[in-house]
Amino acid sequence: MLALFLALAGLAAAHPASVLNKRQSYVGIATFNDYSAQGNTNCGAKSGESGTYGAAASDVSPNISGGTCSGSMDLSECNGQSPVAGWTHPSCPTSNCGTCYTVTHTGSIGSSIGGVGNTVTVQIIDACASTSPSNYCKTDMPSTQRCGDSGTNQLDIDTSAYMALTGQAFGNGPTLNIAISPSCCPGDPGCSASTSSNAGSTSQTPATPASDPSPVSGGNVATDEKVAEKVAAPSKVQAVAPADDDSDPCPEL
């Protein structure tokens, strides 16, 4: 046991940028948004780096939030299902800008659609604020699909990912149920790409696996996987303050 401990200590010393962590998979919902049509995003970029799709995490998600955004719901800022003219986007943390996740299509809400099992890699480029009138004004939409439910891990993914996940172009298709797994990003040290047989998508996985018999615990964990070496790398997205943001981060689907 002492020899094993010393070996692990030596590994940690040799790889100070790496941490051993469980690769958890969280139950979630995917909505879709055209980021190219926005004025700007919370992180500054309108797309993920090569090999990923841009996405925003709900600020009240239990497992994937980068922190809650400022402000509160004020229905006087709503004009029906839309915000009034001149509304201001709340200020949101940028701590999770550049974070990547592997997203797996596990089913659909309402009507059925193909592609179950397809995976893509997304990178956080924006925040989906529960306190944004572009979200909370949409009272005809369930709170779980407008970044308003604190028990739901919601990712608002770029519409270009819909084809890879379902085999159909984005349009009037259903909202998707997904599994969300923390992932390294393309270009991270030690990150290797594995090509999926589904829709030609690629998912990024740490290159060096390790074993750990301890179980995974935590809210909304869908599956327990083997322990893997997750490589910590600098954010790939420049974080900027969302001053006077006139964009609409609200899910289109």
mmCIF file of C-alpha atoms in Angstrom:
data_model
loop_
_atom_site.group_PDB
_atom_site.id
_atom_site.type_symbol
_atom_site.label_atom_id
_atom_site.label_comp_id
_atom_site.label_asym_id
_atom_site.label_seq_id
_atom_site.Cartn_x
_atom_site.Cartn_y
_atom_site.Cartn_z
ATOM 1 C CA MET A 1 0.000 0.000 0.000
ATOM 2 C CA LEU A 2 2.850 2.359 0.812
ATOM 3 C CA ALA A 3 4.384 1.720 -2.603
ATOM 4 C CA LEU A 4 1.052 2.492 -4.289
ATOM 5 C CA PHE A 5 0.696 5.706 -2.310
ATOM 6 C CA LEU A 6 4.178 6.821 -3.256
ATOM 7 C CA ALA A 7 3.533 5.990 -6.917
ATOM 8 C CA LEU A 8 0.362 8.094 -6.951
ATOM 9 C CA ALA A 9 2.141 10.934 -5.191
ATOM 10 C CA GLY A 10 4.855 10.805 -7.828
ATOM 11 C CA LEU A 11 2.230 10.886 -10.596
ATOM 12 C CA ALA A 12 0.607 13.974 -9.096
ATOM 13 C CA ALA A 13 3.971 15.701 -8.811
ATOM 14 C CA ALA A 14 4.861 14.852 -12.399
ATOM 15 C CA HIS A 15 1.507 16.168 -13.707
ATOM 16 C CA PRO A 16 0.630 19.237 -11.609
ATOM 17 C CA ALA A 17 -1.989 20.378 -14.147
ATOM 18 C CA SER A 18 -3.896 17.104 -13.911
ATOM 19 C CA VAL A 19 -6.399 15.890 -11.363
ATOM 20 C CA LEU A 20 -8.003 12.488 -10.887
ATOM 21 C CA ASN A 21 -11.741 12.913 -10.933
ATOM 22 C CA LYS A 22 -14.845 10.882 -11.610
ATOM 23 C CA ARG A 23 -16.365 11.277 -15.028
ATOM 24 C CA GLN A 24 -19.960 11.787 -13.994
ATOM 25 C CA SER A 25 -22.945 11.939 -16.269
ATOM 26 C CA TYR A 26 -25.819 14.242 -15.347
ATOM 27 C CA VAL A 27 -29.424 14.055 -16.543
ATOM 28 C CA GLY A 28 -30.356 17.189 -18.467
ATOM 29 C CA ILE A 29 -32.362 18.944 -21.165
ATOM 30 C CA ALA A 30 -31.096 20.499 -24.403
ATOM 31 C CA THR A 31 -32.738 23.536 -25.935
ATOM 32 C CA PHE A 32 -31.295 25.295 -28.975
ATOM 33 C CA ASN A 33 -30.309 28.847 -29.893
ATOM 34 C CA ASP A 34 -28.714 30.560 -32.902
ATOM 35 C CA TYR A 35 -25.709 32.304 -31.313
ATOM 36 C CA SER A 36 -24.572 33.807 -34.609
ATOM 37 C CA ALA A 37 -27.684 36.005 -34.491
ATOM 38 C CA GLN A 38 -26.880 37.444 -31.047
ATOM 39 C CA GLY A 39 -25.296 40.816 -30.438
ATOM 40 C CA ASN A 40 -22.746 39.226 -28.116
ATOM 41 C CA THR A 41 -22.382 36.499 -25.508
ATOM 42 C CA ASN A 42 -21.372 36.405 -21.860
ATOM 43 C CA CYS A 43 -17.993 34.888 -22.752
ATOM 44 C CA GLY A 44 -17.341 36.985 -25.860
ATOM 45 C CA ALA A 45 -17.354 34.224 -28.476
ATOM 46 C CA LYS A 46 -20.270 33.217 -30.702
ATOM 47 C CA SER A 47 -19.086 29.665 -31.312
ATOM 48 C CA GLY A 48 -17.092 26.959 -29.598
ATOM 49 C CA GLU A 49 -13.572 26.115 -30.675
ATOM 50 C CA SER A 50 -13.012 23.711 -33.559
ATOM 51 C CA GLY A 51 -14.619 20.350 -32.841
ATOM 52 C CA THR A 52 -17.251 21.747 -30.462
ATOM 53 C CA TYR A 53 -20.607 23.486 -30.557
ATOM 54 C CA GLY A 54 -21.263 26.629 -28.525
ATOM 55 C CA ALA A 55 -23.639 26.362 -25.568
ATOM 56 C CA ALA A 56 -24.944 28.185 -22.522
ATOM 57 C CA ALA A 57 -25.621 26.578 -19.148
ATOM 58 C CA SER A 58 -28.619 27.609 -17.090
ATOM 59 C CA ASP A 59 -27.351 29.693 -14.183
ATOM 60 C CA VAL A 60 -29.523 27.715 -11.755
ATOM 61 C CA SER A 61 -28.545 24.243 -12.990
ATOM 62 C CA PRO A 62 -27.605 22.045 -10.017
ATOM 63 C CA ASN A 63 -24.430 20.547 -11.535
ATOM 64 C CA ILE A 64 -23.225 22.630 -14.488
ATOM 65 C CA SER A 65 -23.895 26.253 -13.531
ATOM 66 C CA GLY A 66 -21.040 28.744 -13.554
ATOM 67 C CA GLY A 67 -22.794 30.750 -10.833
ATOM 68 C CA THR A 68 -26.072 32.626 -10.549
ATOM 69 C CA CYS A 69 -26.651 35.806 -12.516
ATOM 70 C CA SER A 70 -27.693 39.141 -11.057
ATOM 71 C CA GLY A 71 -31.210 40.533 -10.977
ATOM 72 C CA SER A 72 -34.627 39.067 -10.289
ATOM 73 C CA MET A 73 -37.815 38.389 -12.200
ATOM 74 C CA ASP A 74 -39.823 41.545 -12.882
ATOM 75 C CA LEU A 75 -42.935 40.936 -14.953
ATOM 76 C CA SER A 76 -43.192 44.652 -15.716
ATOM 77 C CA GLU A 77 -40.309 43.995 -18.147
ATOM 78 C CA CYS A 78 -42.497 41.591 -20.122
ATOM 79 C CA ASN A 79 -44.651 42.414 -23.112
ATOM 80 C CA GLY A 80 -46.591 39.210 -23.386
ATOM 81 C CA GLN A 81 -44.116 36.404 -23.997
ATOM 82 C CA SER A 82 -41.302 38.812 -24.950
ATOM 83 C CA PRO A 83 -39.230 41.376 -23.059
ATOM 84 C CA VAL A 84 -40.032 45.087 -23.390
ATOM 85 C CA ALA A 85 -37.811 47.256 -25.563
ATOM 86 C CA GLY A 86 -34.630 48.431 -23.892
ATOM 87 C CA TRP A 87 -34.327 45.576 -21.410
ATOM 88 C CA THR A 88 -30.892 44.951 -19.943
ATOM 89 C CA HIS A 89 -29.327 41.508 -19.681
ATOM 90 C CA PRO A 90 -28.330 40.585 -16.119
ATOM 91 C CA SER A 91 -24.638 40.321 -15.306
ATOM 92 C CA CYS A 92 -23.425 36.715 -15.140
ATOM 93 C CA PRO A 93 -20.210 35.047 -13.894
ATOM 94 C CA THR A 94 -17.669 33.969 -16.496
ATOM 95 C CA SER A 95 -16.023 31.250 -14.387
ATOM 96 C CA ASN A 96 -17.206 28.388 -16.611
ATOM 97 C CA CYS A 97 -16.399 30.055 -19.962
ATOM 98 C CA GLY A 98 -14.524 27.556 -22.140
ATOM 99 C CA THR A 99 -15.687 24.485 -20.187
ATOM 100 C CA CYS A 100 -16.485 21.468 -22.370
ATOM 101 C CA TYR A 101 -19.084 18.723 -21.964
ATOM 102 C CA THR A 102 -19.929 15.590 -23.915
ATOM 103 C CA VAL A 103 -23.661 15.631 -24.636
ATOM 104 C CA THR A 104 -25.532 12.431 -25.497
ATOM 105 C CA HIS A 105 -29.043 12.423 -26.951
ATOM 106 C CA THR A 106 -31.137 10.111 -24.737
ATOM 107 C CA GLY A 107 -34.647 10.826 -25.985
ATOM 108 C CA SER A 108 -37.058 13.629 -26.830
ATOM 109 C CA ILE A 109 -39.817 15.562 -25.105
ATOM 110 C CA GLY A 110 -43.175 15.375 -26.859
ATOM 111 C CA SER A 111 -42.842 14.046 -30.400
ATOM 112 C CA SER A 112 -40.201 11.441 -31.174
ATOM 113 C CA ILE A 113 -37.089 11.980 -33.277
ATOM 114 C CA GLY A 114 -34.143 9.845 -34.336
ATOM 115 C CA GLY A 115 -30.537 9.944 -33.251
ATOM 116 C CA VAL A 116 -30.820 8.530 -29.736
ATOM 117 C CA GLY A 117 -27.274 7.747 -28.617
ATOM 118 C CA ASN A 118 -25.633 10.413 -30.796
ATOM 119 C CA THR A 119 -23.014 12.532 -29.042
ATOM 120 C CA VAL A 120 -21.404 15.936 -29.533
ATOM 121 C CA THR A 121 -18.929 18.030 -27.578
ATOM 122 C CA VAL A 122 -20.141 21.471 -26.510
ATOM 123 C CA GLN A 123 -18.177 24.391 -25.098
ATOM 124 C CA ILE A 124 -19.648 27.045 -22.803
ATOM 125 C CA ILE A 125 -19.710 30.421 -24.568
ATOM 126 C CA ASP A 126 -22.677 32.063 -22.816
ATOM 127 C CA ALA A 127 -24.884 32.025 -19.715
ATOM 128 C CA CYS A 128 -28.604 31.297 -19.780
ATOM 129 C CA ALA A 129 -29.916 33.534 -17.009
ATOM 130 C CA SER A 130 -33.083 32.619 -15.139
ATOM 131 C CA THR A 131 -33.400 36.333 -14.317
ATOM 132 C CA SER A 132 -33.360 37.435 -17.964
ATOM 133 C CA PRO A 133 -36.760 38.650 -19.232
ATOM 134 C CA SER A 134 -35.972 36.921 -22.525
ATOM 135 C CA ASN A 135 -36.382 33.721 -20.528
ATOM 136 C CA TYR A 136 -38.838 34.293 -17.676
ATOM 137 C CA CYS A 137 -41.343 36.197 -19.846
ATOM 138 C CA LYS A 138 -41.961 32.982 -21.801
ATOM 139 C CA THR A 139 -44.549 31.699 -19.340
ATOM 140 C CA ASP A 140 -46.124 29.485 -22.037
ATOM 141 C CA MET A 141 -42.923 27.410 -21.925
ATOM 142 C CA PRO A 142 -42.124 25.062 -19.007
ATOM 143 C CA SER A 143 -39.506 26.470 -16.620
ATOM 144 C CA THR A 144 -37.361 23.403 -17.340
ATOM 145 C CA GLN A 145 -36.994 24.627 -20.940
ATOM 146 C CA ARG A 146 -36.308 28.340 -20.300
ATOM 147 C CA CYS A 147 -33.446 28.106 -17.809
ATOM 148 C CA GLY A 148 -35.785 28.653 -14.888
ATOM 149 C CA ASP A 149 -35.716 25.375 -12.958
ATOM 150 C CA SER A 150 -33.110 24.875 -10.223
ATOM 151 C CA GLY A 151 -33.522 21.100 -10.420
ATOM 152 C CA THR A 152 -32.737 20.823 -14.137
ATOM 153 C CA ASN A 153 -29.335 20.750 -15.835
ATOM 154 C CA GLN A 154 -30.157 22.718 -18.975
ATOM 155 C CA LEU A 155 -27.821 23.433 -21.867
ATOM 156 C CA ASP A 156 -28.921 25.888 -24.546
ATOM 157 C CA ILE A 157 -26.890 24.562 -27.499
ATOM 158 C CA ASP A 158 -26.197 26.146 -30.868
ATOM 159 C CA THR A 159 -28.769 25.122 -33.471
ATOM 160 C CA SER A 160 -26.014 23.699 -35.689
ATOM 161 C CA ALA A 161 -25.687 20.768 -33.254
ATOM 162 C CA TYR A 162 -29.262 19.599 -33.826
ATOM 163 C CA MET A 163 -28.373 17.731 -37.009
ATOM 164 C CA ALA A 164 -25.511 15.884 -35.319
ATOM 165 C CA LEU A 165 -27.713 14.896 -32.380
ATOM 166 C CA THR A 166 -30.884 13.919 -34.251
ATOM 167 C CA GLY A 167 -30.014 13.434 -37.924
ATOM 168 C CA GLN A 168 -32.429 16.238 -38.824
ATOM 169 C CA ALA A 169 -31.908 19.931 -39.436
ATOM 170 C CA PHE A 170 -33.043 22.324 -36.732
ATOM 171 C CA GLY A 171 -36.634 23.490 -37.202
ATOM 172 C CA ASN A 172 -39.749 22.512 -35.330
ATOM 173 C CA GLY A 173 -38.319 19.334 -33.835
ATOM 174 C CA PRO A 174 -38.719 18.447 -30.171
ATOM 175 C CA THR A 175 -36.609 19.470 -27.208
ATOM 176 C CA LEU A 176 -34.131 16.732 -26.267
ATOM 177 C CA ASN A 177 -33.360 14.806 -23.116
ATOM 178 C CA ILE A 178 -29.603 14.487 -22.738
ATOM 179 C CA ALA A 179 -26.807 13.083 -20.600
ATOM 180 C CA ILE A 180 -24.100 15.638 -19.800
ATOM 181 C CA SER A 181 -20.552 14.495 -18.995
ATOM 182 C CA PRO A 182 -17.601 16.770 -18.134
ATOM 183 C CA SER A 183 -15.025 16.551 -20.910
ATOM 184 C CA CYS A 184 -11.666 17.944 -21.895
ATOM 185 C CA CYS A 185 -11.688 20.318 -24.867
ATOM 186 C CA PRO A 186 -9.998 19.781 -28.230
ATOM 187 C CA GLY A 187 -6.449 21.037 -28.001
ATOM 188 C CA ASP A 188 -6.148 20.459 -24.255
ATOM 189 C CA PRO A 189 -2.920 18.637 -23.277
ATOM 190 C CA GLY A 190 -3.616 14.907 -23.046
ATOM 191 C CA CYS A 191 -7.054 15.154 -24.670
ATOM 192 C CA SER A 192 -7.694 12.675 -27.463
ATOM 193 C CA ALA A 193 -10.689 12.667 -29.800
ATOM 194 C CA SER A 194 -12.795 9.550 -30.264
ATOM 195 C CA THR A 195 -15.035 9.540 -33.313
ATOM 196 C CA SER A 196 -18.617 8.434 -32.750
ATOM 197 C CA SER A 197 -20.337 6.142 -35.222
ATOM 198 C CA ASN A 198 -23.461 8.249 -34.799
ATOM 199 C CA ALA A 199 -23.894 11.177 -37.214
ATOM 200 C CA GLY A 200 -20.142 11.526 -37.548
ATOM 201 C CA SER A 201 -19.876 13.447 -34.278
ATOM 202 C CA THR A 202 -16.799 13.465 -32.105
ATOM 203 C CA SER A 203 -16.455 13.448 -28.358
ATOM 204 C CA GLN A 204 -13.357 14.383 -26.417
ATOM 205 C CA THR A 205 -12.071 12.077 -23.697
ATOM 206 C CA PRO A 206 -9.053 12.242 -21.400
ATOM 207 C CA ALA A 207 -6.222 10.143 -22.769
ATOM 208 C CA THR A 208 -5.074 8.385 -19.596
ATOM 209 C CA PRO A 209 -7.683 6.402 -17.627
ATOM 210 C CA ALA A 210 -7.237 5.304 -14.030
ATOM 211 C CA SER A 211 -9.235 3.045 -11.742
ATOM 212 C CA ASP A 212 -10.999 3.897 -8.491
ATOM 213 C CA PRO A 213 -13.474 1.584 -6.759
ATOM 214 C CA SER A 214 -15.245 4.382 -4.889
ATOM 215 C CA PRO A 215 -18.806 5.139 -6.068
ATOM 216 C CA VAL A 216 -20.010 8.386 -7.587
ATOM 217 C CA SER A 217 -22.576 10.378 -5.679
ATOM 218 C CA GLY A 218 -24.356 13.662 -6.313
ATOM 219 C CA GLY A 219 -27.574 15.146 -7.609
ATOM 220 C CA ASN A 220 -28.927 14.094 -10.999
ATOM 221 C CA VAL A 221 -26.098 11.665 -11.721
ATOM 222 C CA ALA A 222 -27.240 9.435 -14.575
ATOM 223 C CA THR A 223 -24.442 6.867 -14.694
ATOM 224 C CA ASP A 224 -21.261 6.020 -12.835
ATOM 225 C CA GLU A 225 -18.149 5.695 -14.991
ATOM 226 C CA LYS A 226 -14.537 4.767 -14.380
ATOM 227 C CA VAL A 227 -12.232 7.337 -12.895
ATOM 228 C CA ALA A 228 -10.322 9.231 -15.565
ATOM 229 C CA GLU A 229 -7.533 11.738 -15.592
ATOM 230 C CA LYS A 230 -9.103 15.083 -16.349
ATOM 231 C CA VAL A 231 -6.576 17.548 -17.667
ATOM 232 C CA ALA A 232 -7.048 21.104 -16.463
ATOM 233 C CA ALA A 233 -6.271 23.623 -19.171
ATOM 234 C CA PRO A 234 -6.666 27.379 -19.515
ATOM 235 C CA SER A 235 -10.028 28.581 -20.769
ATOM 236 C CA LYS A 236 -10.186 28.725 -24.532
ATOM 237 C CA VAL A 237 -12.724 31.577 -24.475
ATOM 238 C CA GLN A 238 -11.995 35.179 -23.570
ATOM 239 C CA ALA A 239 -14.364 36.260 -20.802
ATOM 240 C CA VAL A 240 -15.871 39.718 -21.135
ATOM 241 C CA ALA A 241 -18.427 41.750 -19.220
ATOM 242 C CA PRO A 242 -21.888 41.641 -20.838
ATOM 243 C CA ALA A 243 -22.433 45.407 -20.771
ATOM 244 C CA ASP A 244 -25.568 46.611 -22.568
ATOM 245 C CA ASP A 245 -26.212 43.192 -24.023
ATOM 246 C CA ASP A 246 -29.144 43.369 -26.423
ATOM 247 C CA SER A 247 -28.848 39.737 -27.407
ATOM 248 C CA ASP A 248 -31.536 37.158 -26.825
ATOM 249 C CA PRO A 249 -30.132 34.094 -25.053
ATOM 250 C CA CYS A 250 -33.574 32.604 -24.746
ATOM 251 C CA PRO A 251 -33.994 29.059 -26.090
ATOM 252 C CA GLU A 252 -35.595 28.932 -29.502
ATOM 253 C CA LEU A 253 -36.759 25.399 -28.860
#
